[in-house]
């Protein structure tokens, strides 16, 4: 029915499709993983060890650091103070390089294919100064182009019998480097420069030779870790054996006419083709089909190219009456593959993974479940895989499993994990709306707010009509602005206009009960099809792609959170249920066999670091037990000072001023007891304010505090802390943070009213930890940092970066992605991190503003960007320029490794070179991956030597063997203690390493840093710089979206040339502290 009520013509097209690989899972709102483990209140984590950790060394004697030339930047904070900063340093210090500083005047070394022995340190090298590079030698190669990996020799036919891909023996550890030489000098000293740089705010543009991703090879594993207590764990990896056969790829020209978008329908068509033509035309072969353009067989088909006709009868799954449809399927040979290159790769004799043969085997392994279950990316869900459950607001969850084939040190491994996913409940749309929107009075028209909520929840959802003799389905495109009883159209494009409600009464004798509600709209804007909600039922099996709210997440976690032993049992049961050994396609055609027992893996438990607190406390040194400790008898190692503060109370429940005053007194006393200098009296009286007047109240506090300080003779001072008791209803946090941090320059601490009613000392202690770092203090430091005993960190000024990009939730097509970069500012303690944020194009993963240039008509090229600004801030804070960079990059999937490394290393190189000619500190670039499906299970969950109280592996458990990459430098680290559910280890993969880390040194450094997270007294599950970047990016999203985004979905293709909505700038005094904590 074009422009008509629900019943009439116009067939609806079904759409479907899969999702990309779950190395970074869907950006939709997955049901939370069946683990609520975050390693602490909002935490994730790990820790650091003893001087034996990879060879400690004495701290070298320091000379004053080398002189930066005057700096320029297009970023506000850098540009305003760069020249004065350089002049002040020139006046106050004679700045020269520390001995053995890794300063280089040559292009960076290529990524080494094999570990190299470091050059021994020269005895007492002379201090060096920097000079401008000669123009002809000015190279700042970001990631040097690597030689192309050698193509393996042609496969000798006689040497490969039909044997499975062998399990790999453990690669031999390279001979240990001399202990006295490795940790000291990552890069040899350069010859002394002949002249110092001239001072100028103008800079010439940095030119960098182009690199290509084809030339990239990642560092080889420098050996296996040896530190820690050895143990064995089980991993949810199942070994795969493959017989040596020839495989054929029919690709690109597997075309189906007319074009079909649904992978499910594609598979139905191909299944029918095999059934019809297997004997007569396919040579009795069973192909594996990916649902799109690729078809694979074990052995050749008896043709190179052929077209087939397949006829399907429309069934109940299709819209409209039953009728026959004809499809043409063209199949053409694309390539022949075998296992030789895969075998060479697994043996370490070939650098690049042969993705084509891995894809063939993966498609074969996914063929049977793809035909039987609902496919979501690399996961499969079905009500046959476990009981479904109800979620609030019209949703339900289905159980299923994740599956991925991976090349590892032991050969091929099938990673399988149980999971759950949210789906729309198959109910009438009116029932869904009642649950999801909860309208006050169904007899009244919906408000605009309610209608928008319905539109956002149901756009793109398929519904089927309930008032027809046969099933007919439509996809919802919109929701009408008018109520159904006022929404008019012309039936059959002729005659007078009538309302949709009248049409249904006349044609179907249906009196609509919800005539005051809007209608659903299918079809197009030019030919709309109006469907009353009460005659539409949501089609079963549709994934809910929006972000789950707090109540839905809570129910999902309670229902699916499983202790490790239960999760392991369910994974093994899922493998047996799939019965891979009896799958004819796998066993007979492709020669694939899968072991049904989880893999036993050698692991080690790294020792926790010693933590240093203030000597005035009764416990100044702490040795954490099982990843946690407490603040009893301890004082912050550097307590911050809060002289000027006040409080605003927006809670109605706590509106009594005396109650708010009591709360503030308890919080102040806690801060003082933990070592802070905190004034007992507020600068302004504590006030209770109506939550509808948030902006006015914040501006008022800002203006009144300035006036009050001026009257006290404290000109130039400002309010140091604003304590805020949030409104009882959620939704104001984002607005408060935006106003405070980007408009007024106020550092704030928000508290939920529900957490304050009991006056819990534990809660006030946690808030005190956050307040201290927000006012410039430190909570604790690593003892090894104080004693200068952290290898490859303590010997030379080292800056540690963390970076992350967060994307808007699905459907928010007009919202930008947010990039955040944080960097340590307090070498050698490495606990304070300054954070910067930037908006970029929607779902752009590469960080665009690491380095940037602008052209000024008078000043020429002006250099800026987040890396440059943070390097300047590090020098301002420590008095040294960084001589070593460690960069932890969160949120990158394996498919993006090359692209991210090329662009972001290029930006790091350019930012460094823009500060000083020839300034190229060595960089180690580590990707941090949390969104994976590898889990570890203790062999005896009841043993306290192997498991914590939750039954998870112990904090500090590290794995770099068997299930890790065959040749590259990666490891899994479970750095936190479990709370509930099954702990998820973090995967660290080194993409670039000029600092020549050993496995032990990098694993210990990463683990120990996880004990320095500022917001709790637990080790966290992800290295803090990456965690802080994640927090900073989410804070910045509040600046543009508030607590919930009201931006609607847009249709069509996004224009990459559309200008990105800029973030409001964070005030300088706020950026100086860890405001995002």
mmCIF file with all atom_site columns, C-alpha atoms in Angstrom, residues 657-733:
data_model
loop_
_atom_site.group_PDB
_atom_site.id
_atom_site.type_symbol
_atom_site.label_atom_id
_atom_site.label_alt_id
_atom_site.label_comp_id
_atom_site.label_asym_id
_atom_site.label_entity_id
_atom_site.label_seq_id
_atom_site.pdbx_PDB_ins_code
_atom_site.Cartn_x
_atom_site.Cartn_y
_atom_site.Cartn_z
_atom_site.occupancy
_atom_site.B_iso_or_equiv
_atom_site.pdbx_formal_charge
_atom_site.auth_seq_id
_atom_site.auth_comp_id
_atom_site.auth_asym_id
_atom_site.auth_atom_id
_atom_site.pdbx_PDB_model_num
ATOM 1  C CA . UNK A 1 657 ? 21.928 22.091 54.602 1.00 0.00 ? 657 UNK A CA 1
ATOM 2  C CA . UNK A 1 658 ? 22.963 20.453 57.855 1.00 0.00 ? 658 UNK A CA 1
ATOM 3  C CA . UNK A 1 659 ? 23.039 17.064 56.128 1.00 0.00 ? 659 UNK A CA 1
ATOM 4  C CA . UNK A 1 660 ? 25.198 18.414 53.307 1.00 0.00 ? 660 UNK A CA 1
ATOM 5  C CA . UNK A 1 661 ? 27.480 20.077 55.847 1.00 0.00 ? 661 UNK A CA 1
ATOM 6  C CA . UNK A 1 662 ? 27.896 16.806 57.744 1.00 0.00 ? 662 UNK A CA 1
ATOM 7  C CA . UNK A 1 663 ? 28.770 15.015 54.520 1.00 0.00 ? 663 UNK A CA 1
ATOM 8  C CA . UNK A 1 664 ? 31.390 17.631 53.616 1.00 0.00 ? 664 UNK A CA 1
ATOM 9  C CA . UNK A 1 665 ? 32.902 17.498 57.114 1.00 0.00 ? 665 UNK A CA 1
ATOM 10 C CA . UNK A 1 666 ? 33.244 13.711 56.900 1.00 0.00 ? 666 UNK A CA 1
ATOM 11 C CA . UNK A 1 667 ? 34.889 13.981 53.491 1.00 0.00 ? 667 UNK A CA 1
ATOM 12 C CA . UNK A 1 668 ? 37.272 16.740 54.605 1.00 0.00 ? 668 UNK A CA 1
ATOM 13 C CA . UNK A 1 669 ? 38.262 14.761 57.701 1.00 0.00 ? 669 UNK A CA 1
ATOM 14 C CA . UNK A 1 670 ? 38.954 11.686 55.575 1.00 0.00 ? 670 UNK A CA 1
ATOM 15 C CA . UNK A 1 671 ? 41.135 13.686 53.196 1.00 0.00 ? 671 UNK A CA 1
ATOM 16 C CA . UNK A 1 672 ? 43.093 15.145 56.101 1.00 0.00 ? 672 UNK A CA 1
ATOM 17 C CA . UNK A 1 673 ? 43.516 11.750 57.752 1.00 0.00 ? 673 UNK A CA 1
ATOM 18 C CA . UNK A 1 674 ? 45.013 10.396 54.531 1.00 0.00 ? 674 UNK A CA 1
ATOM 19 C CA . UNK A 1 675 ? 47.630 13.135 54.307 1.00 0.00 ? 675 UNK A CA 1
ATOM 20 C CA . UNK A 1 676 ? 46.023 16.017 52.401 1.00 0.00 ? 676 UNK A CA 1
ATOM 21 C CA . UNK A 1 677 ? 46.191 19.652 53.471 1.00 0.00 ? 677 UNK A CA 1
ATOM 22 C CA . UNK A 1 678 ? 42.483 20.492 53.419 1.00 0.00 ? 678 UNK A CA 1
ATOM 23 C CA . UNK A 1 679 ? 40.938 23.622 54.882 1.00 0.00 ? 679 UNK A CA 1
ATOM 24 C CA . UNK A 1 680 ? 38.189 22.826 57.391 1.00 0.00 ? 680 UNK A CA 1
ATOM 25 C CA . UNK A 1 681 ? 36.123 25.834 56.331 1.00 0.00 ? 681 UNK A CA 1
ATOM 26 C CA . UNK A 1 682 ? 34.585 26.282 52.906 1.00 0.00 ? 682 UNK A CA 1
ATOM 27 C CA . UNK A 1 683 ? 35.286 29.467 50.953 1.00 0.00 ? 683 UNK A CA 1
ATOM 28 C CA . UNK A 1 684 ? 31.541 29.982 50.347 1.00 0.00 ? 684 UNK A CA 1
ATOM 29 C CA . UNK A 1 685 ? 28.614 28.712 52.412 1.00 0.00 ? 685 UNK A CA 1
ATOM 30 C CA . UNK A 1 686 ? 27.411 25.227 51.457 1.00 0.00 ? 686 UNK A CA 1
ATOM 31 C CA . UNK A 1 687 ? 24.158 25.604 49.533 1.00 0.00 ? 687 UNK A CA 1
ATOM 32 C CA . UNK A 1 688 ? 21.265 23.418 48.399 1.00 0.00 ? 688 UNK A CA 1
ATOM 33 C CA . UNK A 1 689 ? 20.038 24.320 44.917 1.00 0.00 ? 689 UNK A CA 1
ATOM 34 C CA . UNK A 1 690 ? 17.115 23.298 42.724 1.00 0.00 ? 690 UNK A CA 1
ATOM 35 C CA . UNK A 1 691 ? 18.418 20.833 40.074 1.00 0.00 ? 691 UNK A CA 1
ATOM 36 C CA . UNK A 1 692 ? 16.668 22.854 37.372 1.00 0.00 ? 692 UNK A CA 1
ATOM 37 C CA . UNK A 1 693 ? 19.142 25.691 38.046 1.00 0.00 ? 693 UNK A CA 1
ATOM 38 C CA . UNK A 1 694 ? 22.425 23.824 37.583 1.00 0.00 ? 694 UNK A CA 1
ATOM 39 C CA . UNK A 1 695 ? 24.035 26.237 35.113 1.00 0.00 ? 695 UNK A CA 1
ATOM 40 C CA . UNK A 1 696 ? 23.063 29.345 37.064 1.00 0.00 ? 696 UNK A CA 1
ATOM 41 C CA . UNK A 1 697 ? 24.334 27.826 40.311 1.00 0.00 ? 697 UNK A CA 1
ATOM 42 C CA . UNK A 1 698 ? 27.714 26.844 38.840 1.00 0.00 ? 698 UNK A CA 1
ATOM 43 C CA . UNK A 1 699 ? 28.268 30.253 37.258 1.00 0.00 ? 699 UNK A CA 1
ATOM 44 C CA . UNK A 1 700 ? 27.218 31.885 40.528 1.00 0.00 ? 700 UNK A CA 1
ATOM 45 C CA . UNK A 1 701 ? 29.748 29.865 42.544 1.00 0.00 ? 701 UNK A CA 1
ATOM 46 C CA . UNK A 1 702 ? 32.486 30.764 40.068 1.00 0.00 ? 702 UNK A CA 1
ATOM 47 C CA . UNK A 1 703 ? 31.746 34.498 40.204 1.00 0.00 ? 703 UNK A CA 1
ATOM 48 C CA . UNK A 1 704 ? 31.206 34.597 43.973 1.00 0.00 ? 704 UNK A CA 1
ATOM 49 C CA . UNK A 1 705 ? 34.424 32.686 44.690 1.00 0.00 ? 705 UNK A CA 1
ATOM 50 C CA . UNK A 1 706 ? 36.453 35.113 42.553 1.00 0.00 ? 706 UNK A CA 1
ATOM 51 C CA . UNK A 1 707 ? 34.913 38.062 44.380 1.00 0.00 ? 707 UNK A CA 1
ATOM 52 C CA . UNK A 1 708 ? 35.476 36.445 47.763 1.00 0.00 ? 708 UNK A CA 1
ATOM 53 C CA . UNK A 1 709 ? 39.141 35.689 46.999 1.00 0.00 ? 709 UNK A CA 1
ATOM 54 C CA . UNK A 1 710 ? 39.680 39.248 45.759 1.00 0.00 ? 710 UNK A CA 1
ATOM 55 C CA . UNK A 1 711 ? 38.218 40.593 48.989 1.00 0.00 ? 711 UNK A CA 1
ATOM 56 C CA . UNK A 1 712 ? 40.680 38.402 50.918 1.00 0.00 ? 712 UNK A CA 1
ATOM 57 C CA . UNK A 1 713 ? 43.622 39.820 48.977 1.00 0.00 ? 713 UNK A CA 1
ATOM 58 C CA . UNK A 1 714 ? 44.088 36.546 47.094 1.00 0.00 ? 714 UNK A CA 1
ATOM 59 C CA . UNK A 1 715 ? 44.078 38.049 43.614 1.00 0.00 ? 715 UNK A CA 1
ATOM 60 C CA . UNK A 1 716 ? 45.024 35.531 40.950 1.00 0.00 ? 716 UNK A CA 1
ATOM 61 C CA . UNK A 1 717 ? 43.856 32.593 43.078 1.00 0.00 ? 717 UNK A CA 1
ATOM 62 C CA . UNK A 1 718 ? 40.786 30.565 42.242 1.00 0.00 ? 718 UNK A CA 1
ATOM 63 C CA . UNK A 1 719 ? 38.446 27.970 43.660 1.00 0.00 ? 719 UNK A CA 1
ATOM 64 C CA . UNK A 1 720 ? 40.470 24.742 43.913 1.00 0.00 ? 720 UNK A CA 1
ATOM 65 C CA . UNK A 1 721 ? 37.651 22.223 44.367 1.00 0.00 ? 721 UNK A CA 1
ATOM 66 C CA . UNK A 1 722 ? 33.883 22.190 44.032 1.00 0.00 ? 722 UNK A CA 1
ATOM 67 C CA . UNK A 1 723 ? 32.129 19.283 45.742 1.00 0.00 ? 723 UNK A CA 1
ATOM 68 C CA . UNK A 1 724 ? 28.810 18.524 44.054 1.00 0.00 ? 724 UNK A CA 1
ATOM 69 C CA . UNK A 1 725 ? 26.021 16.323 45.402 1.00 0.00 ? 725 UNK A CA 1
ATOM 70 C CA . UNK A 1 726 ? 24.236 15.253 42.229 1.00 0.00 ? 726 UNK A CA 1
ATOM 71 C CA . UNK A 1 727 ? 20.472 15.428 41.674 1.00 0.00 ? 727 UNK A CA 1
ATOM 72 C CA . UNK A 1 728 ? 18.476 12.347 42.649 1.00 0.00 ? 728 UNK A CA 1
ATOM 73 C CA . UNK A 1 729 ? 17.590 11.707 38.991 1.00 0.00 ? 729 UNK A CA 1
ATOM 74 C CA . UNK A 1 730 ? 20.433 10.837 36.654 1.00 0.00 ? 730 UNK A CA 1
ATOM 75 C CA . UNK A 1 731 ? 21.189 12.925 33.576 1.00 0.00 ? 731 UNK A CA 1
ATOM 76 C CA . UNK A 1 732 ? 22.989 15.974 34.938 1.00 0.00 ? 732 UNK A CA 1
ATOM 77 C CA . UNK A 1 733 ? 26.551 14.692 35.324 1.00 0.00 ? 733 UNK A CA 1
#
